[in-house]
Short mmCIF file of C-alpha atoms and ligand atoms in Angstrom, two decimals:
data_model
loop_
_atom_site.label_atom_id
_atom_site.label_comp_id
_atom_site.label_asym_id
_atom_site.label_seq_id
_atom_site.Cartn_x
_atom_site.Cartn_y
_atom_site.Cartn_z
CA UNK B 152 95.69 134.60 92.02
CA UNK B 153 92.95 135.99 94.86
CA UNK B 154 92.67 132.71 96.39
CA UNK B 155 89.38 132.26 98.99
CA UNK B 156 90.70 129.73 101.30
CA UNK B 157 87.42 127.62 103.00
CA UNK B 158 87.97 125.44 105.79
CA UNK B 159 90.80 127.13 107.43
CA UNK B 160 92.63 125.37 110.34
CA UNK B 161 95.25 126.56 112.16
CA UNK B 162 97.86 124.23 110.56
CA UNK B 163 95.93 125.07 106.92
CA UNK B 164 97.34 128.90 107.65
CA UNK B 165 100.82 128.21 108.52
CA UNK B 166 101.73 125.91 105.77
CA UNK B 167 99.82 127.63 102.65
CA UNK B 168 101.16 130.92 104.11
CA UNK B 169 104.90 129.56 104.55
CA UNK B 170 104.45 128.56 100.81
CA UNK B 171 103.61 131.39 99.35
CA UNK B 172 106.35 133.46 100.70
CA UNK B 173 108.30 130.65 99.77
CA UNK B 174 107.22 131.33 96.14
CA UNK B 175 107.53 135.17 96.58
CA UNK B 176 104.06 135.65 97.35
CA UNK B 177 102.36 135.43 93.83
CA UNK B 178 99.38 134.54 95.43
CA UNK B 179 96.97 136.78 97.53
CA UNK B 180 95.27 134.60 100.03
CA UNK B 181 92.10 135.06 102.12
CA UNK B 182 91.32 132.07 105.03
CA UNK B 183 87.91 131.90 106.10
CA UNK B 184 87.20 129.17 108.49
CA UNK B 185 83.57 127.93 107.39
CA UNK B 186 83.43 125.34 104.85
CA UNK B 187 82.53 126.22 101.09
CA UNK B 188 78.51 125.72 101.38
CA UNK B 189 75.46 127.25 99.56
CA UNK B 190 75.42 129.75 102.27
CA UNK B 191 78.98 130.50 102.58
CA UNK B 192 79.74 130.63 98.69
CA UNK B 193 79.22 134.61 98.34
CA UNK B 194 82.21 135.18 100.32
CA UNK B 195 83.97 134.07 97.11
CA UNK B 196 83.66 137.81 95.53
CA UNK B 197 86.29 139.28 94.79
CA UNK B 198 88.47 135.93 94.12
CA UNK B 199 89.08 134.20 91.35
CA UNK B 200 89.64 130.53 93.16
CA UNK B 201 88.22 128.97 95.51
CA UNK B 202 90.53 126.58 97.69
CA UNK B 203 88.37 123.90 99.66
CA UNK B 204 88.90 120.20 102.02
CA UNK B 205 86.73 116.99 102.25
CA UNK B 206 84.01 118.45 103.62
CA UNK B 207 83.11 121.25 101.70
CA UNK B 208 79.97 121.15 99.12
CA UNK B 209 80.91 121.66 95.80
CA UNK B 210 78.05 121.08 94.52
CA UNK B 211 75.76 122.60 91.90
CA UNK B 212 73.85 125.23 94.13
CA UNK B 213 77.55 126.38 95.47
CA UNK B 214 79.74 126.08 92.30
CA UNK B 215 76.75 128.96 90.56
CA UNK B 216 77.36 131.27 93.09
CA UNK B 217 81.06 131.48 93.15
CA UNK B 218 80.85 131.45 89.43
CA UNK B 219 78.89 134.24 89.44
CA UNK B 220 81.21 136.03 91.48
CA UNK B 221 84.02 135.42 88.90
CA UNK B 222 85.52 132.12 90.24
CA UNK B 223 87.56 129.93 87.67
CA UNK B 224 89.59 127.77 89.53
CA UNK B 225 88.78 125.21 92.38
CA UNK B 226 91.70 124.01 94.45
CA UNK B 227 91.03 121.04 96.44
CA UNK B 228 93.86 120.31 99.26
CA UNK B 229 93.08 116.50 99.20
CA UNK B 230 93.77 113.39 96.63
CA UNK B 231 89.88 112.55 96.87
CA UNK B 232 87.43 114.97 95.20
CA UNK B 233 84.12 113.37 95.27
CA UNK B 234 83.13 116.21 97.29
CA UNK B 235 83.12 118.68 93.96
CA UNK B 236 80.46 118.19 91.00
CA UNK B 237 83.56 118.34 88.60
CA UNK B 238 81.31 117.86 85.56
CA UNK B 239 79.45 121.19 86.72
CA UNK B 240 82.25 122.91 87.28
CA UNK B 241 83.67 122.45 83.58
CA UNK B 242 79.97 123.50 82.36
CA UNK B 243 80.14 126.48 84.39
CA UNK B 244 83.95 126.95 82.84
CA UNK B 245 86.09 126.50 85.68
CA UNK B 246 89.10 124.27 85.94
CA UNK B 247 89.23 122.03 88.83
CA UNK B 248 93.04 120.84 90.42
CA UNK B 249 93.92 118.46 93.49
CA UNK B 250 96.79 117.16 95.23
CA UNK B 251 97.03 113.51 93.72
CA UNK B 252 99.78 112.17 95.81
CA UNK B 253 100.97 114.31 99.03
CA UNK B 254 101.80 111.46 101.39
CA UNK B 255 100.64 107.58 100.26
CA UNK B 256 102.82 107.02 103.50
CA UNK B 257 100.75 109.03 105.96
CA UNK B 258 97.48 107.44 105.20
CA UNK B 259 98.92 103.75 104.76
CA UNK B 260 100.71 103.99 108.53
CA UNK B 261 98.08 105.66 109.74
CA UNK B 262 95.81 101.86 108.63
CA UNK B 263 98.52 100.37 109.85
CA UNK B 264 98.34 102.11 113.90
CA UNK B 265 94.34 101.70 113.17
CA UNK B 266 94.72 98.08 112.83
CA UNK B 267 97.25 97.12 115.13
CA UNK B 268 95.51 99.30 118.10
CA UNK B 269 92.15 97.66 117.42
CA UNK B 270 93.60 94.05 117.18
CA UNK B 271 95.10 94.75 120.71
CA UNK B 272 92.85 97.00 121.69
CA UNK B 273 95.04 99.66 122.94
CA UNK B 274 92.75 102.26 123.16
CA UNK B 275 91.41 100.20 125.96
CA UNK B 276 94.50 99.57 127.75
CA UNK B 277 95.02 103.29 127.33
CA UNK B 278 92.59 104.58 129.26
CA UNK B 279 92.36 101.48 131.78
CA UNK B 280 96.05 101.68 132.45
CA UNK B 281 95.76 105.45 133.36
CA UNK B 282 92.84 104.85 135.48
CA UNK B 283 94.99 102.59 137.73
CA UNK B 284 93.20 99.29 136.21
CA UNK B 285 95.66 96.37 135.17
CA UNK B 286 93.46 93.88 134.25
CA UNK B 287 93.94 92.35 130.91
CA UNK B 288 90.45 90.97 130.73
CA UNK B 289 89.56 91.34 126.80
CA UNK B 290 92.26 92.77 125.64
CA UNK B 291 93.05 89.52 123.78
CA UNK B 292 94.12 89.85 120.44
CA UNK B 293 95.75 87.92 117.59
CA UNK B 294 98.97 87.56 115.91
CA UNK B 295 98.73 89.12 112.53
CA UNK B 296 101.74 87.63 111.30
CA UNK B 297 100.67 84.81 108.64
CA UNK B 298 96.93 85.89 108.82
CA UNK B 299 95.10 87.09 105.20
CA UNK B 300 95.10 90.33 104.62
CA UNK B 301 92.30 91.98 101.56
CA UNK B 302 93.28 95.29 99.99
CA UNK B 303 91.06 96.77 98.18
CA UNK B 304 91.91 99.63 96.03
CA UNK B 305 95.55 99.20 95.31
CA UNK B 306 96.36 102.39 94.20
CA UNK B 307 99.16 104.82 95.65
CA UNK B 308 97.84 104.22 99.29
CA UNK B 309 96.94 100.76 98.84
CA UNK B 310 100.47 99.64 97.26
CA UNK B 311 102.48 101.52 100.26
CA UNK B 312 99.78 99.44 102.92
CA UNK B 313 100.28 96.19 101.21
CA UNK B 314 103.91 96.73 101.42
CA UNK B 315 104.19 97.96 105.16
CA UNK B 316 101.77 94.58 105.89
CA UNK B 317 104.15 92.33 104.03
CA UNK B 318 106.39 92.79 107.04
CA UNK B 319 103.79 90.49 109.11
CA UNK B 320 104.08 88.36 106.50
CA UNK B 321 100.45 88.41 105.91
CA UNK B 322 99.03 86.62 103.01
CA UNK B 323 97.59 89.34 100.73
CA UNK B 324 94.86 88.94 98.52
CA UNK B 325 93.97 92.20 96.19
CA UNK B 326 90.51 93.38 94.37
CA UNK B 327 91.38 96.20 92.09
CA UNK B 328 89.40 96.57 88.51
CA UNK B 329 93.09 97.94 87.36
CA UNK B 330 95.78 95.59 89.16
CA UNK B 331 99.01 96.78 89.91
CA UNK B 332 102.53 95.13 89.04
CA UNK B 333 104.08 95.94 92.17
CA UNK B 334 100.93 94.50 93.99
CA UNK B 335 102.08 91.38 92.09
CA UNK B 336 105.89 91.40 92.75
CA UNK B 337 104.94 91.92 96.52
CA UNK B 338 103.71 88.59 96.45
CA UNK B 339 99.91 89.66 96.76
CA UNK B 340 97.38 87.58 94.61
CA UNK B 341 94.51 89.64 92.80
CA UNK B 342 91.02 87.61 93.42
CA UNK B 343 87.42 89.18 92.81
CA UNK B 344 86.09 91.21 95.67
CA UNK B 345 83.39 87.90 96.91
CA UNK B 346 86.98 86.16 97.30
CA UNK B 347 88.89 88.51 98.81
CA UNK B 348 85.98 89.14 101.61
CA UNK B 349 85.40 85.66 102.48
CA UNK B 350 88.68 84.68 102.92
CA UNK B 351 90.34 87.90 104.66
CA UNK B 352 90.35 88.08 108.60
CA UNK B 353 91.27 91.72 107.45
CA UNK B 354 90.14 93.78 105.53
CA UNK B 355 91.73 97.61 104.29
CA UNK B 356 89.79 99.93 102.10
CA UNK B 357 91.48 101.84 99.95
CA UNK B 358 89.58 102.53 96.49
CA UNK B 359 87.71 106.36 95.93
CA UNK B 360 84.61 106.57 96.40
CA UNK B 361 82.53 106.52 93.25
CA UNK B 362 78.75 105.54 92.68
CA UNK B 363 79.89 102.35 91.59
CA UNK B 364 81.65 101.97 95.59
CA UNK B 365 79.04 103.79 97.34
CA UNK B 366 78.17 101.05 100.11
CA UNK B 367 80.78 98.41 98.83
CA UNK B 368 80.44 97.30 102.66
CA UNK B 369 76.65 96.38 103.09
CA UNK B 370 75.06 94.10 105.21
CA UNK B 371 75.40 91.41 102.55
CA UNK B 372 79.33 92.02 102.15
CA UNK B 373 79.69 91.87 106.15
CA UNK B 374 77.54 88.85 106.28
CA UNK B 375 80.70 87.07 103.92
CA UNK B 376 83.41 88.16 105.93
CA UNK B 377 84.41 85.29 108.28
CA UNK B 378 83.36 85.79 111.80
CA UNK B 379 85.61 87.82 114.01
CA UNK B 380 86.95 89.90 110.75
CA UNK B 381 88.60 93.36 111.29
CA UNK B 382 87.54 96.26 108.76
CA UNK B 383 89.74 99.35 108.34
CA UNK B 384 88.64 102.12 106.05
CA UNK B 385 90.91 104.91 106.23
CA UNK B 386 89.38 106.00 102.49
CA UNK B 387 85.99 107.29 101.97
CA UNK B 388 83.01 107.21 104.87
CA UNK B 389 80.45 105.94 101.56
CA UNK B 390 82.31 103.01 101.16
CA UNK B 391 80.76 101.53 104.25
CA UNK B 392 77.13 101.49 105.17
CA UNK B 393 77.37 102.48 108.85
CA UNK B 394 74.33 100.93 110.24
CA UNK B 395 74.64 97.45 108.35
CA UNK B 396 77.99 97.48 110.30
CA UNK B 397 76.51 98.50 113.69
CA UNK B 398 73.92 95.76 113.03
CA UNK B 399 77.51 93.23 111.78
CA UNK B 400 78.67 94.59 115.49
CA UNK B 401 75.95 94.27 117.11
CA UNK B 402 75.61 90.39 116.46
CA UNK B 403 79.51 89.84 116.76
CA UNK B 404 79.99 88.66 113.24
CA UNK B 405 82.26 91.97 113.02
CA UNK B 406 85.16 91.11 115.04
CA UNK B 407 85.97 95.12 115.12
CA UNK B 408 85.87 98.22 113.16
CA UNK B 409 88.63 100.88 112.85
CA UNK B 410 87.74 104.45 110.88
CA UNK B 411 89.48 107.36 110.53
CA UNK B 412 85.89 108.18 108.00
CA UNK B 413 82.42 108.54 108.48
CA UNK B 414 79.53 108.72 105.60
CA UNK B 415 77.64 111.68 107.84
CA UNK B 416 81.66 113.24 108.92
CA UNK B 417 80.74 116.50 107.39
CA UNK B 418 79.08 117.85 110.43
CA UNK B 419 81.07 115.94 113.02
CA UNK B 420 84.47 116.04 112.31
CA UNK B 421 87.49 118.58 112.49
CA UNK B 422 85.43 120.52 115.21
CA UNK B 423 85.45 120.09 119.46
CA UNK B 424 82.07 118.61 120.08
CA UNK B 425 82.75 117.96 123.53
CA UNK B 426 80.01 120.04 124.86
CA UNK B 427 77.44 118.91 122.57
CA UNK B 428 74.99 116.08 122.42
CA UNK B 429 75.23 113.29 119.38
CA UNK B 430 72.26 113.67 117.24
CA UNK B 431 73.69 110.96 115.06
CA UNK B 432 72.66 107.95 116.60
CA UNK B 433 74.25 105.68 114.22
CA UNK B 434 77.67 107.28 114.93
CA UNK B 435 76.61 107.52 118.66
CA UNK B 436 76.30 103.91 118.43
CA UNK B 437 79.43 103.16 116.56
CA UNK B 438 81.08 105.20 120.10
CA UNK B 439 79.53 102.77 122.06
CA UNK B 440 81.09 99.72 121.02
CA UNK B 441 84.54 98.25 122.61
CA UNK B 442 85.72 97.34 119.39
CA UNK B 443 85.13 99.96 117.31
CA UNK B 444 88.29 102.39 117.20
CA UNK B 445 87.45 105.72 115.56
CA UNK B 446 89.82 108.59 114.69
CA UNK B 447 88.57 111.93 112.76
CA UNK B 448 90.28 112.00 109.42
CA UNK B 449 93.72 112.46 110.50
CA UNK B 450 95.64 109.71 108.39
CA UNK B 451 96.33 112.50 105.80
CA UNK B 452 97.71 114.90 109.23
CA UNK B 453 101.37 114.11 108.90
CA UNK B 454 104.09 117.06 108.75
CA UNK B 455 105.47 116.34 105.07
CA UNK B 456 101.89 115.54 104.12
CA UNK B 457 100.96 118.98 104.44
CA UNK B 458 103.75 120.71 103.32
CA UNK B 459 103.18 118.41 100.05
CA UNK B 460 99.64 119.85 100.48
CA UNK B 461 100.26 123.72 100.08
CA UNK B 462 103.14 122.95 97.67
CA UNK B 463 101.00 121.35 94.94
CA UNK B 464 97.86 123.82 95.79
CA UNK B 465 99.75 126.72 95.53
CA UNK B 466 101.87 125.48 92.38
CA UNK B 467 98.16 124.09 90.99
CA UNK B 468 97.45 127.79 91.15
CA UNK B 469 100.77 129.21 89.42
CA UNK B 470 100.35 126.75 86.25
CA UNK B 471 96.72 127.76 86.16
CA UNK B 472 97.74 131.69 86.28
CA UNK B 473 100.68 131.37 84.09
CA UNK B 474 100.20 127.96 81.69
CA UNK B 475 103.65 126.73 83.14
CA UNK B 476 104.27 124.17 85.58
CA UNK B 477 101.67 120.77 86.06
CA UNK B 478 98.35 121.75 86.81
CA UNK B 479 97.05 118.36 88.45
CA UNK B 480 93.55 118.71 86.62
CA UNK B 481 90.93 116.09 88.05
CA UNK B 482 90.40 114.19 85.22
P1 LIG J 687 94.68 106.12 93.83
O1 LIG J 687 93.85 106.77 92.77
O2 LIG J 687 96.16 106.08 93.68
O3 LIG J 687 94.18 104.60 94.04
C1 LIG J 687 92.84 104.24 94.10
C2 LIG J 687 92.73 102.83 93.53
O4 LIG J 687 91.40 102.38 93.72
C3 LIG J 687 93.07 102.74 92.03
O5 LIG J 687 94.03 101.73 91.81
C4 LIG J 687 91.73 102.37 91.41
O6 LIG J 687 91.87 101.53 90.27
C5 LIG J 687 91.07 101.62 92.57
N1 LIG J 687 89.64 101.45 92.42
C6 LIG J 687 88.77 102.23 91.72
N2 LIG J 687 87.54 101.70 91.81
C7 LIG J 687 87.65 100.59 92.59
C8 LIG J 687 86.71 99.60 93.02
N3 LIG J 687 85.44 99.66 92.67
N4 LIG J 687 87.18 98.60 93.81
C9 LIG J 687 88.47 98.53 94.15
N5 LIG J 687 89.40 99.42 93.75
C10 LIG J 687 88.98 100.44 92.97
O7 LIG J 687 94.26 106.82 95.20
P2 LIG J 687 95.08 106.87 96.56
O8 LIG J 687 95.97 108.05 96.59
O9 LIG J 687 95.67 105.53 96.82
O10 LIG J 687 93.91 107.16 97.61
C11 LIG J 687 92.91 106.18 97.87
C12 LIG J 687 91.79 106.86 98.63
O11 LIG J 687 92.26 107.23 99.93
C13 LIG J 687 91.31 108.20 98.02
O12 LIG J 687 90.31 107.98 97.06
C14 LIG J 687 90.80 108.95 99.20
O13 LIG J 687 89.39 108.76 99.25
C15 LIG J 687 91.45 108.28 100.41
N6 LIG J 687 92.29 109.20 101.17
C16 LIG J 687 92.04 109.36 102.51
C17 LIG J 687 92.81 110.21 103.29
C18 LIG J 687 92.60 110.37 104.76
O14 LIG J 687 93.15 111.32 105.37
N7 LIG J 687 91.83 109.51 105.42
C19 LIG J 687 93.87 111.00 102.67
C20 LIG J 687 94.10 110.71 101.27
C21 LIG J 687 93.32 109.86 100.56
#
């Protein structure tokens, strides 16, 4: 297939190429390094997919124009796809494939090294230690060993979390609208989502983000958590509502905050920005803060992860082309 590849990183290159001649290159790829928007959707002609990332907008206004240049496949190199009108797609006749599972492991140890360097603040200690400082004034954390843990979402990601946590021998209490047997048989105990937020001194989100999630962490949801809570969302930036948690912060009700997603990421993240000014003051805020521990969606960035990643996009494209092989439709 003439594959328009949007997005392009470095690393994006390397591993889609390396696959391809892997497969004997059925594929003829083109990398462009803007993301799929309105304005960069007529660089589609002259492909018949489209291969995209988080922060592309595949949305209504886009998905017409690469239509009309004879698109019929969109290939999205993530698990998550709320970033693609699906249901448009279909109307406009074009099948739409993801990665479903590259690397649960990636994402779940990357909550894992969020939560463990906010609790002790490392990223502190990191920079005080090189700056000659020794001082261990607030670095004070706690044990998490014994402490209750809430998982929410308990899917792929969320199973291979609650399983790296049961080595602290957390308590773990699960919300999930479709539990999970092995959730169960790790000794976890499925409550409703008001339980599992009062009594968790940590929280880990892990559930898509769907209209239904948009904001699950509001002002009123920080105002149960029990004072000094952690929250670690590692899933979608729209779960949380980023100023009700500055405001949670701000108060020190929110005992600390570790992201690897933003709601507004789209025009911050994957780029340098060192040279630039913040325009977003909510995220400029969330910078500010001691304990707030930020990385820029890099939990998926692991080695087999994205080999996984340009395997499945690649082969997503074969089964499409040839009917044989899974095509991992979004359903
Ligand atoms: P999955 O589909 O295996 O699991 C998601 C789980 O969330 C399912 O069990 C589902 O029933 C549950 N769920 C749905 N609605 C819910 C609700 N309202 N409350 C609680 N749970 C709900 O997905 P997987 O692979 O575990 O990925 C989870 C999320 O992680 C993805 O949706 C994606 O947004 C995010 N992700 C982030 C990455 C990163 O680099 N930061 C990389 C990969 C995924």
């Amino acid at each position: 297939m003439r594959i328009a590849v949007f997005s392009t990183k470095p690393y994006d290159r390397t591993y889609l190429t390396a696959t391809n001649e892997r497969m004997g290159s059925p594929h003829q790829l083109t990398f462009y390094e803007p993301r799929l928007t309105p304005q960069t959707a007529a660089l589609a002609e002259g492909h018949d997919t489209v291969c995209v990332f988080v922060n592309d907008e595949v949305h209504a206004e886009t998905l017409a124009t690469v239509a009309e240049h004879g698109v019929r496949l969109v290939l999205t190199r993530s698990a998550g796809f709320n970033h693609i009108d699906v249901p448009r797609a279909r109307e406009l006749g074009m099948e739409v494939a993801r990665v479903p599972a590259y690397s649960p492991y990636a994402v779940a140890e990357h909550a894992v090294a969020l939560l463990l360097a906010l609790n002790r603040k490392l990223h502190r200690a990191y920079s005080r230690v090189r700056d000659q400082n020794f001082s261990l004034a607030g670095l004070e954390g706690f044990d998490v060993h014994n402490k209750t843990l809430g998982v929410v979402g308990t899917g792929t990601i969320g199973t291979v979390f609650t399983r790296l946590m049961r080595g602290f021998h957390c308590e773990v209490l699960a919300y999930d609208p479709y539990p999970n047997d092995e959730i169960v048989r790790l000794r976890g105990t499925y409550v409703d989502l008001d339980e599992l937020v009062s009594r968790s001194q940590i929280v880990s989100l892990h559930c898509p983000l769907t209209a239904d999630t948009h904001h699950l962490f509001d002002a009123d949801r920080f105002a149960e958590m029990p004072q000094g809570a952690l929250l670690v969302n590692t899933s979608r930036g729209g779960l949380v509502d980023a100023s009700a948690a500055v405001d949670a912060l701000r108060s020190g009700h929110l005992g600390g905050l570790a992201i690897d997603v933003y709601e507004e990421e789209a025009d911050l993240f994957f780029e340098d920005r060192s040279e630039q000014i913040i325009t977003d003051d909510t995220f400029a805020r969330l910078l500010s803060f001691p304990n707030v521990l930020i990385t820029s969606h890099q939990a998926f960035f692991t080695r087999e992860a994205l080999e996984n990643i340009a395997d499945t996009t690649l082969a997503n494209a074969s089964a499409f082309e040839t009917g044989e092989g899974e095509l991992h439709r979004v359903a």
